[in-house]
Amino acid sequence: MAYSVQDAGTHYWYSDDAQRERSVAVLEAMRTYRAAESAMRSRTQRAMGLGENDLLALRYLITAKQDGRSIGPKELTTYLGISSASTTVLIDRLEKAGQVRREHSPFDRRALILIPTATTDAEIQAALGDVPERMVEVANRLDPAQAKVVVDFLQNMRAAVDEIDAHVDSDVPPARSASAQP
């Protein structure tokens, strides 16, 4: 019989080993979800003839546009974590493909902003098919308490990963927790 996180909480005598087993089950479920999402992104990239950074950039620009924000090359460089030279090559490639256009900022004519073209969002939606709707349907099945638990958990996991990235980028090793002390 497969282990279920729900089954793990039904008995009060579970030991630390059982807690670890529940944690491993949750992390394994996250890993398999990430693998499925990664495969979906790869299919979308192939369908659109885009690289990973191309698709990430387009999704970022589309989201910013929907939020009423303008993004310039510098912000895109920071978001993608690539060099300004690589960003220029990426923007040139997306512009040549008709995915993005450069415009002068309405607030500072010296600055450029990047605008996804009208067809870009439609192409991404067509490549994704009904996947976004399926994901919303799954999320809709959560009651408010379950949704809060999921959101809190994912935000805490994001913070944990961001903290790890911060330690990797710094010259200072991370502090060891009390439980990690010999």
JSON list of C-alpha atoms in Angstrom, two decimals:
[
{"chain": "A", "resi": 1, "resn": "MET", "atom": "CA", "xyz": [0.00, 0.00, 0.00]},
{"chain": "A", "resi": 2, "resn": "ALA", "atom": "CA", "xyz": [1.38, 3.44, -0.91]},
{"chain": "A", "resi": 3, "resn": "TYR", "atom": "CA", "xyz": [2.22, 5.85, 1.88]},
{"chain": "A", "resi": 4, "resn": "SER", "atom": "CA", "xyz": [-0.14, 8.80, 2.20]},
{"chain": "A", "resi": 5, "resn": "VAL", "atom": "CA", "xyz": [0.54, 12.03, 4.07]},
{"chain": "A", "resi": 6, "resn": "GLN", "atom": "CA", "xyz": [-3.08, 11.97, 5.21]},
{"chain": "A", "resi": 7, "resn": "ASP", "atom": "CA", "xyz": [-2.59, 8.50, 6.76]},
{"chain": "A", "resi": 8, "resn": "ALA", "atom": "CA", "xyz": [0.44, 9.70, 8.69]},
{"chain": "A", "resi": 9, "resn": "GLY", "atom": "CA", "xyz": [-1.52, 12.12, 10.85]},
{"chain": "A", "resi": 10, "resn": "THR", "atom": "CA", "xyz": [-4.21, 9.67, 11.96]},
{"chain": "A", "resi": 11, "resn": "HIS", "atom": "CA", "xyz": [-2.29, 8.20, 14.92]},
{"chain": "A", "resi": 12, "resn": "TYR", "atom": "CA", "xyz": [-0.92, 10.16, 17.87]},
{"chain": "A", "resi": 13, "resn": "TRP", "atom": "CA", "xyz": [2.00, 7.82, 18.59]},
{"chain": "A", "resi": 14, "resn": "TYR", "atom": "CA", "xyz": [4.01, 8.54, 15.42]},
{"chain": "A", "resi": 15, "resn": "SER", "atom": "CA", "xyz": [7.67, 8.97, 16.21]},
{"chain": "A", "resi": 16, "resn": "ASP", "atom": "CA", "xyz": [10.20, 11.32, 14.67]},
{"chain": "A", "resi": 17, "resn": "ASP", "atom": "CA", "xyz": [10.75, 8.62, 12.05]},
{"chain": "A", "resi": 18, "resn": "ALA", "atom": "CA", "xyz": [7.11, 8.95, 11.03]},
{"chain": "A", "resi": 19, "resn": "GLN", "atom": "CA", "xyz": [7.48, 12.75, 10.85]},
{"chain": "A", "resi": 20, "resn": "ARG", "atom": "CA", "xyz": [10.51, 12.30, 8.63]},
{"chain": "A", "resi": 21, "resn": "GLU", "atom": "CA", "xyz": [8.56, 9.84, 6.48]},
{"chain": "A", "resi": 22, "resn": "ARG", "atom": "CA", "xyz": [5.77, 12.42, 6.06]},
{"chain": "A", "resi": 23, "resn": "SER", "atom": "CA", "xyz": [8.32, 15.10, 5.21]},
{"chain": "A", "resi": 24, "resn": "VAL", "atom": "CA", "xyz": [10.00, 12.86, 2.65]},
{"chain": "A", "resi": 25, "resn": "ALA", "atom": "CA", "xyz": [6.59, 12.07, 1.09]},
{"chain": "A", "resi": 26, "resn": "VAL", "atom": "CA", "xyz": [5.85, 15.81, 0.77]},
{"chain": "A", "resi": 27, "resn": "LEU", "atom": "CA", "xyz": [9.27, 16.58, -0.71]},
{"chain": "A", "resi": 28, "resn": "GLU", "atom": "CA", "xyz": [8.97, 13.65, -3.13]},
{"chain": "A", "resi": 29, "resn": "ALA", "atom": "CA", "xyz": [5.57, 14.95, -4.27]},
{"chain": "A", "resi": 30, "resn": "MET", "atom": "CA", "xyz": [7.15, 18.38, -4.83]},
{"chain": "A", "resi": 31, "resn": "ARG", "atom": "CA", "xyz": [10.01, 16.79, -6.78]},
{"chain": "A", "resi": 32, "resn": "THR", "atom": "CA", "xyz": [7.66, 14.89, -9.08]},
{"chain": "A", "resi": 33, "resn": "TYR", "atom": "CA", "xyz": [5.55, 18.04, -9.59]},
{"chain": "A", "resi": 34, "resn": "ARG", "atom": "CA", "xyz": [8.67, 20.06, -10.49]},
{"chain": "A", "resi": 35, "resn": "ALA", "atom": "CA", "xyz": [9.72, 17.34, -12.94]},
{"chain": "A", "resi": 36, "resn": "ALA", "atom": "CA", "xyz": [6.28, 17.38, -14.58]},
{"chain": "A", "resi": 37, "resn": "GLU", "atom": "CA", "xyz": [6.29, 21.18, -14.76]},
{"chain": "A", "resi": 38, "resn": "SER", "atom": "CA", "xyz": [9.81, 21.17, -16.20]},
{"chain": "A", "resi": 39, "resn": "ALA", "atom": "CA", "xyz": [8.72, 18.70, -18.88]},
{"chain": "A", "resi": 40, "resn": "MET", "atom": "CA", "xyz": [5.73, 20.92, -19.69]},
{"chain": "A", "resi": 41, "resn": "ARG", "atom": "CA", "xyz": [8.03, 23.96, -20.04]},
{"chain": "A", "resi": 42, "resn": "SER", "atom": "CA", "xyz": [10.33, 21.97, -22.32]},
{"chain": "A", "resi": 43, "resn": "ARG", "atom": "CA", "xyz": [7.37, 21.02, -24.54]},
{"chain": "A", "resi": 44, "resn": "THR", "atom": "CA", "xyz": [6.27, 24.67, -24.63]},
{"chain": "A", "resi": 45, "resn": "GLN", "atom": "CA", "xyz": [9.79, 25.81, -25.51]},
{"chain": "A", "resi": 46, "resn": "ARG", "atom": "CA", "xyz": [10.06, 23.26, -28.32]},
{"chain": "A", "resi": 47, "resn": "ALA", "atom": "CA", "xyz": [6.61, 24.16, -29.66]},
{"chain": "A", "resi": 48, "resn": "MET", "atom": "CA", "xyz": [7.57, 27.84, -29.76]},
{"chain": "A", "resi": 49, "resn": "GLY", "atom": "CA", "xyz": [11.20, 27.33, -30.79]},
{"chain": "A", "resi": 50, "resn": "LEU", "atom": "CA", "xyz": [12.44, 29.09, -27.64]},
{"chain": "A", "resi": 51, "resn": "GLY", "atom": "CA", "xyz": [15.18, 28.49, -25.13]},
{"chain": "A", "resi": 52, "resn": "GLU", "atom": "CA", "xyz": [14.55, 28.37, -21.38]},
{"chain": "A", "resi": 53, "resn": "ASN", "atom": "CA", "xyz": [15.65, 31.96, -20.73]},
{"chain": "A", "resi": 54, "resn": "ASP", "atom": "CA", "xyz": [13.61, 33.13, -23.73]},
{"chain": "A", "resi": 55, "resn": "LEU", "atom": "CA", "xyz": [10.43, 31.65, -22.26]},
{"chain": "A", "resi": 56, "resn": "LEU", "atom": "CA", "xyz": [11.23, 32.89, -18.75]},
{"chain": "A", "resi": 57, "resn": "ALA", "atom": "CA", "xyz": [11.81, 36.39, -20.13]},
{"chain": "A", "resi": 58, "resn": "LEU", "atom": "CA", "xyz": [8.57, 36.38, -22.10]},
{"chain": "A", "resi": 59, "resn": "ARG", "atom": "CA", "xyz": [6.53, 35.15, -19.14]},
{"chain": "A", "resi": 60, "resn": "TYR", "atom": "CA", "xyz": [8.12, 37.84, -16.95]},
{"chain": "A", "resi": 61, "resn": "LEU", "atom": "CA", "xyz": [7.41, 40.57, -19.50]},
{"chain": "A", "resi": 62, "resn": "ILE", "atom": "CA", "xyz": [3.82, 39.41, -20.04]},
{"chain": "A", "resi": 63, "resn": "THR", "atom": "CA", "xyz": [3.15, 39.32, -16.29]},
{"chain": "A", "resi": 64, "resn": "ALA", "atom": "CA", "xyz": [4.67, 42.78, -15.84]},
{"chain": "A", "resi": 65, "resn": "LYS", "atom": "CA", "xyz": [2.55, 44.15, -18.68]},
{"chain": "A", "resi": 66, "resn": "GLN", "atom": "CA", "xyz": [-0.60, 42.64, -17.13]},
{"chain": "A", "resi": 67, "resn": "ASP", "atom": "CA", "xyz": [0.37, 44.27, -13.81]},
{"chain": "A", "resi": 68, "resn": "GLY", "atom": "CA", "xyz": [0.88, 47.64, -15.52]},
{"chain": "A", "resi": 69, "resn": "ARG", "atom": "CA", "xyz": [4.65, 47.61, -15.02]},
{"chain": "A", "resi": 70, "resn": "SER", "atom": "CA", "xyz": [7.34, 48.42, -17.57]},
{"chain": "A", "resi": 71, "resn": "ILE", "atom": "CA", "xyz": [10.49, 46.31, -17.64]},
{"chain": "A", "resi": 72, "resn": "GLY", "atom": "CA", "xyz": [13.79, 47.43, -19.07]},
{"chain": "A", "resi": 73, "resn": "PRO", "atom": "CA", "xyz": [16.84, 45.39, -20.03]},
{"chain": "A", "resi": 74, "resn": "LYS", "atom": "CA", "xyz": [18.50, 45.96, -16.64]},
{"chain": "A", "resi": 75, "resn": "GLU", "atom": "CA", "xyz": [15.49, 44.54, -14.73]},
{"chain": "A", "resi": 76, "resn": "LEU", "atom": "CA", "xyz": [15.37, 41.58, -17.10]},
{"chain": "A", "resi": 77, "resn": "THR", "atom": "CA", "xyz": [19.09, 40.95, -16.54]},
{"chain": "A", "resi": 78, "resn": "THR", "atom": "CA", "xyz": [18.54, 40.92, -12.78]},
{"chain": "A", "resi": 79, "resn": "TYR", "atom": "CA", "xyz": [15.48, 38.66, -13.03]},
{"chain": "A", "resi": 80, "resn": "LEU", "atom": "CA", "xyz": [17.20, 36.10, -15.26]},
{"chain": "A", "resi": 81, "resn": "GLY", "atom": "CA", "xyz": [20.52, 36.28, -13.42]},
{"chain": "A", "resi": 82, "resn": "ILE", "atom": "CA", "xyz": [22.51, 36.58, -16.64]},
{"chain": "A", "resi": 83, "resn": "SER", "atom": "CA", "xyz": [25.02, 39.13, -17.91]},
{"chain": "A", "resi": 84, "resn": "SER", "atom": "CA", "xyz": [23.95, 42.32, -19.66]},
{"chain": "A", "resi": 85, "resn": "ALA", "atom": "CA", "xyz": [25.63, 41.04, -22.84]},
{"chain": "A", "resi": 86, "resn": "SER", "atom": "CA", "xyz": [23.59, 37.82, -22.69]},
{"chain": "A", "resi": 87, "resn": "THR", "atom": "CA", "xyz": [20.45, 39.88, -22.08]},
{"chain": "A", "resi": 88, "resn": "THR", "atom": "CA", "xyz": [21.17, 41.98, -25.17]},
{"chain": "A", "resi": 89, "resn": "VAL", "atom": "CA", "xyz": [21.59, 38.83, -27.28]},
{"chain": "A", "resi": 90, "resn": "LEU", "atom": "CA", "xyz": [18.36, 37.40, -25.84]},
{"chain": "A", "resi": 91, "resn": "ILE", "atom": "CA", "xyz": [16.41, 40.62, -26.52]},
{"chain": "A", "resi": 92, "resn": "ASP", "atom": "CA", "xyz": [17.83, 40.82, -30.06]},
{"chain": "A", "resi": 93, "resn": "ARG", "atom": "CA", "xyz": [16.74, 37.22, -30.67]},
{"chain": "A", "resi": 94, "resn": "LEU", "atom": "CA", "xyz": [13.22, 37.80, -29.28]},
{"chain": "A", "resi": 95, "resn": "GLU", "atom": "CA", "xyz": [12.86, 41.03, -31.24]},
{"chain": "A", "resi": 96, "resn": "LYS", "atom": "CA", "xyz": [13.98, 39.35, -34.48]},
{"chain": "A", "resi": 97, "resn": "ALA", "atom": "CA", "xyz": [11.42, 36.57, -33.84]},
{"chain": "A", "resi": 98, "resn": "GLY", "atom": "CA", "xyz": [8.66, 39.17, -33.37]},
{"chain": "A", "resi": 99, "resn": "GLN", "atom": "CA", "xyz": [8.15, 38.27, -29.71]},
{"chain": "A", "resi": 100, "resn": "VAL", "atom": "CA", "xyz": [9.29, 41.57, -28.18]},
{"chain": "A", "resi": 101, "resn": "ARG", "atom": "CA", "xyz": [9.77, 45.14, -29.25]},
{"chain": "A", "resi": 102, "resn": "ARG", "atom": "CA", "xyz": [11.93, 47.84, -27.71]},
{"chain": "A", "resi": 103, "resn": "GLU", "atom": "CA", "xyz": [10.33, 51.19, -26.96]},
{"chain": "A", "resi": 104, "resn": "HIS", "atom": "CA", "xyz": [11.48, 54.35, -25.25]},
{"chain": "A", "resi": 105, "resn": "SER", "atom": "CA", "xyz": [10.19, 54.71, -21.72]},
{"chain": "A", "resi": 106, "resn": "PRO", "atom": "CA", "xyz": [7.38, 57.28, -21.49]},
{"chain": "A", "resi": 107, "resn": "PHE", "atom": "CA", "xyz": [9.01, 58.54, -18.27]},
{"chain": "A", "resi": 108, "resn": "ASP", "atom": "CA", "xyz": [12.63, 58.73, -19.45]},
{"chain": "A", "resi": 109, "resn": "ARG", "atom": "CA", "xyz": [13.18, 58.90, -23.20]},
{"chain": "A", "resi": 110, "resn": "ARG", "atom": "CA", "xyz": [16.79, 57.74, -22.72]},
{"chain": "A", "resi": 111, "resn": "ALA", "atom": "CA", "xyz": [15.65, 54.45, -21.19]},
{"chain": "A", "resi": 112, "resn": "LEU", "atom": "CA", "xyz": [14.28, 51.49, -23.11]},
{"chain": "A", "resi": 113, "resn": "ILE", "atom": "CA", "xyz": [11.42, 49.26, -22.08]},
{"chain": "A", "resi": 114, "resn": "LEU", "atom": "CA", "xyz": [10.58, 45.84, -23.46]},
{"chain": "A", "resi": 115, "resn": "ILE", "atom": "CA", "xyz": [7.07, 45.14, -24.69]},
{"chain": "A", "resi": 116, "resn": "PRO", "atom": "CA", "xyz": [5.85, 41.62, -25.50]},
{"chain": "A", "resi": 117, "resn": "THR", "atom": "CA", "xyz": [3.96, 41.62, -28.78]},
{"chain": "A", "resi": 118, "resn": "ALA", "atom": "CA", "xyz": [0.25, 40.85, -28.92]},
{"chain": "A", "resi": 119, "resn": "THR", "atom": "CA", "xyz": [0.89, 37.49, -30.54]},
{"chain": "A", "resi": 120, "resn": "THR", "atom": "CA", "xyz": [3.41, 36.37, -27.90]},
{"chain": "A", "resi": 121, "resn": "ASP", "atom": "CA", "xyz": [0.85, 35.76, -25.14]},
{"chain": "A", "resi": 122, "resn": "ALA", "atom": "CA", "xyz": [-1.48, 34.02, -27.59]},
{"chain": "A", "resi": 123, "resn": "GLU", "atom": "CA", "xyz": [1.36, 31.76, -28.80]},
{"chain": "A", "resi": 124, "resn": "ILE", "atom": "CA", "xyz": [2.30, 30.79, -25.24]},
{"chain": "A", "resi": 125, "resn": "GLN", "atom": "CA", "xyz": [-1.35, 30.09, -24.39]},
{"chain": "A", "resi": 126, "resn": "ALA", "atom": "CA", "xyz": [-1.74, 27.98, -27.53]},
{"chain": "A", "resi": 127, "resn": "ALA", "atom": "CA", "xyz": [1.42, 26.02, -26.70]},
{"chain": "A", "resi": 128, "resn": "LEU", "atom": "CA", "xyz": [0.22, 25.41, -23.13]},
{"chain": "A", "resi": 129, "resn": "GLY", "atom": "CA", "xyz": [-3.25, 24.35, -24.22]},
{"chain": "A", "resi": 130, "resn": "ASP", "atom": "CA", "xyz": [-5.63, 23.79, -21.33]},
{"chain": "A", "resi": 131, "resn": "VAL", "atom": "CA", "xyz": [-2.88, 23.25, -18.74]},
{"chain": "A", "resi": 132, "resn": "PRO", "atom": "CA", "xyz": [-3.53, 26.55, -16.88]},
{"chain": "A", "resi": 133, "resn": "GLU", "atom": "CA", "xyz": [-7.24, 25.74, -16.60]},
{"chain": "A", "resi": 134, "resn": "ARG", "atom": "CA", "xyz": [-6.44, 22.25, -15.31]},
{"chain": "A", "resi": 135, "resn": "MET", "atom": "CA", "xyz": [-4.15, 23.71, -12.67]},
{"chain": "A", "resi": 136, "resn": "VAL", "atom": "CA", "xyz": [-6.85, 26.17, -11.57]},
{"chain": "A", "resi": 137, "resn": "GLU", "atom": "CA", "xyz": [-9.36, 23.31, -11.36]},
{"chain": "A", "resi": 138, "resn": "VAL", "atom": "CA", "xyz": [-7.04, 21.41, -9.03]},
{"chain": "A", "resi": 139, "resn": "ALA", "atom": "CA", "xyz": [-6.50, 24.50, -6.86]},
{"chain": "A", "resi": 140, "resn": "ASN", "atom": "CA", "xyz": [-10.26, 25.13, -6.78]},
{"chain": "A", "resi": 141, "resn": "ARG", "atom": "CA", "xyz": [-10.72, 21.77, -5.03]},
{"chain": "A", "resi": 142, "resn": "LEU", "atom": "CA", "xyz": [-8.92, 23.09, -1.95]},
{"chain": "A", "resi": 143, "resn": "ASP", "atom": "CA", "xyz": [-11.03, 24.49, 0.85]},
{"chain": "A", "resi": 144, "resn": "PRO", "atom": "CA", "xyz": [-9.81, 27.81, 2.35]},
{"chain": "A", "resi": 145, "resn": "ALA", "atom": "CA", "xyz": [-7.90, 26.11, 5.18]},
{"chain": "A", "resi": 146, "resn": "GLN", "atom": "CA", "xyz": [-6.15, 23.71, 2.77]},
{"chain": "A", "resi": 147, "resn": "ALA", "atom": "CA", "xyz": [-5.29, 26.59, 0.43]},
{"chain": "A", "resi": 148, "resn": "LYS", "atom": "CA", "xyz": [-3.74, 28.53, 3.32]},
{"chain": "A", "resi": 149, "resn": "VAL", "atom": "CA", "xyz": [-1.63, 25.52, 4.34]},
{"chain": "A", "resi": 150, "resn": "VAL", "atom": "CA", "xyz": [-0.40, 25.02, 0.76]},
{"chain": "A", "resi": 151, "resn": "VAL", "atom": "CA", "xyz": [0.38, 28.72, 0.25]},
{"chain": "A", "resi": 152, "resn": "ASP", "atom": "CA", "xyz": [2.19, 28.98, 3.60]},
{"chain": "A", "resi": 153, "resn": "PHE", "atom": "CA", "xyz": [4.18, 25.82, 2.91]},
{"chain": "A", "resi": 154, "resn": "LEU", "atom": "CA", "xyz": [5.23, 26.92, -0.58]},
{"chain": "A", "resi": 155, "resn": "GLN", "atom": "CA", "xyz": [6.17, 30.40, 0.63]},
{"chain": "A", "resi": 156, "resn": "ASN", "atom": "CA", "xyz": [8.27, 28.86, 3.41]},
{"chain": "A", "resi": 157, "resn": "MET", "atom": "CA", "xyz": [9.94, 26.50, 0.92]},
{"chain": "A", "resi": 158, "resn": "ARG", "atom": "CA", "xyz": [10.68, 29.44, -1.40]},
{"chain": "A", "resi": 159, "resn": "ALA", "atom": "CA", "xyz": [12.21, 31.35, 1.52]},
{"chain": "A", "resi": 160, "resn": "ALA", "atom": "CA", "xyz": [14.33, 28.32, 2.44]},
{"chain": "A", "resi": 161, "resn": "VAL", "atom": "CA", "xyz": [15.59, 28.01, -1.14]},
{"chain": "A", "resi": 162, "resn": "ASP", "atom": "CA", "xyz": [16.23, 31.75, -1.39]},
{"chain": "A", "resi": 163, "resn": "GLU", "atom": "CA", "xyz": [18.24, 31.57, 1.82]},
{"chain": "A", "resi": 164, "resn": "ILE", "atom": "CA", "xyz": [20.35, 28.76, 0.39]},
{"chain": "A", "resi": 165, "resn": "ASP", "atom": "CA", "xyz": [20.96, 30.82, -2.76]},
{"chain": "A", "resi": 166, "resn": "ALA", "atom": "CA", "xyz": [22.00, 33.78, -0.62]},
{"chain": "A", "resi": 167, "resn": "HIS", "atom": "CA", "xyz": [24.59, 31.64, 1.15]},
{"chain": "A", "resi": 168, "resn": "VAL", "atom": "CA", "xyz": [25.91, 30.27, -2.13]},
{"chain": "A", "resi": 169, "resn": "ASP", "atom": "CA", "xyz": [26.36, 33.82, -3.46]},
{"chain": "A", "resi": 170, "resn": "SER", "atom": "CA", "xyz": [28.10, 35.15, -0.36]},
{"chain": "A", "resi": 171, "resn": "ASP", "atom": "CA", "xyz": [31.63, 34.63, 0.87]},
{"chain": "A", "resi": 172, "resn": "VAL", "atom": "CA", "xyz": [30.31, 33.93, 4.37]},
{"chain": "A", "resi": 173, "resn": "PRO", "atom": "CA", "xyz": [29.33, 30.34, 5.14]},
{"chain": "A", "resi": 174, "resn": "PRO", "atom": "CA", "xyz": [25.81, 29.88, 6.53]},
{"chain": "A", "resi": 175, "resn": "ALA", "atom": "CA", "xyz": [25.44, 29.61, 10.28]},
{"chain": "A", "resi": 176, "resn": "ARG", "atom": "CA", "xyz": [24.95, 26.07, 11.51]},
{"chain": "A", "resi": 177, "resn": "SER", "atom": "CA", "xyz": [21.72, 25.39, 13.31]},
{"chain": "A", "resi": 178, "resn": "ALA", "atom": "CA", "xyz": [21.74, 23.95, 16.80]},
{"chain": "A", "resi": 179, "resn": "SER", "atom": "CA", "xyz": [20.52, 20.63, 15.45]},
{"chain": "A", "resi": 180, "resn": "ALA", "atom": "CA", "xyz": [23.45, 20.50, 13.03]},
{"chain": "A", "resi": 181, "resn": "GLN", "atom": "CA", "xyz": [26.06, 20.93, 15.78]},
{"chain": "A", "resi": 182, "resn": "PRO", "atom": "CA", "xyz": [28.23, 17.85, 16.45]}
]
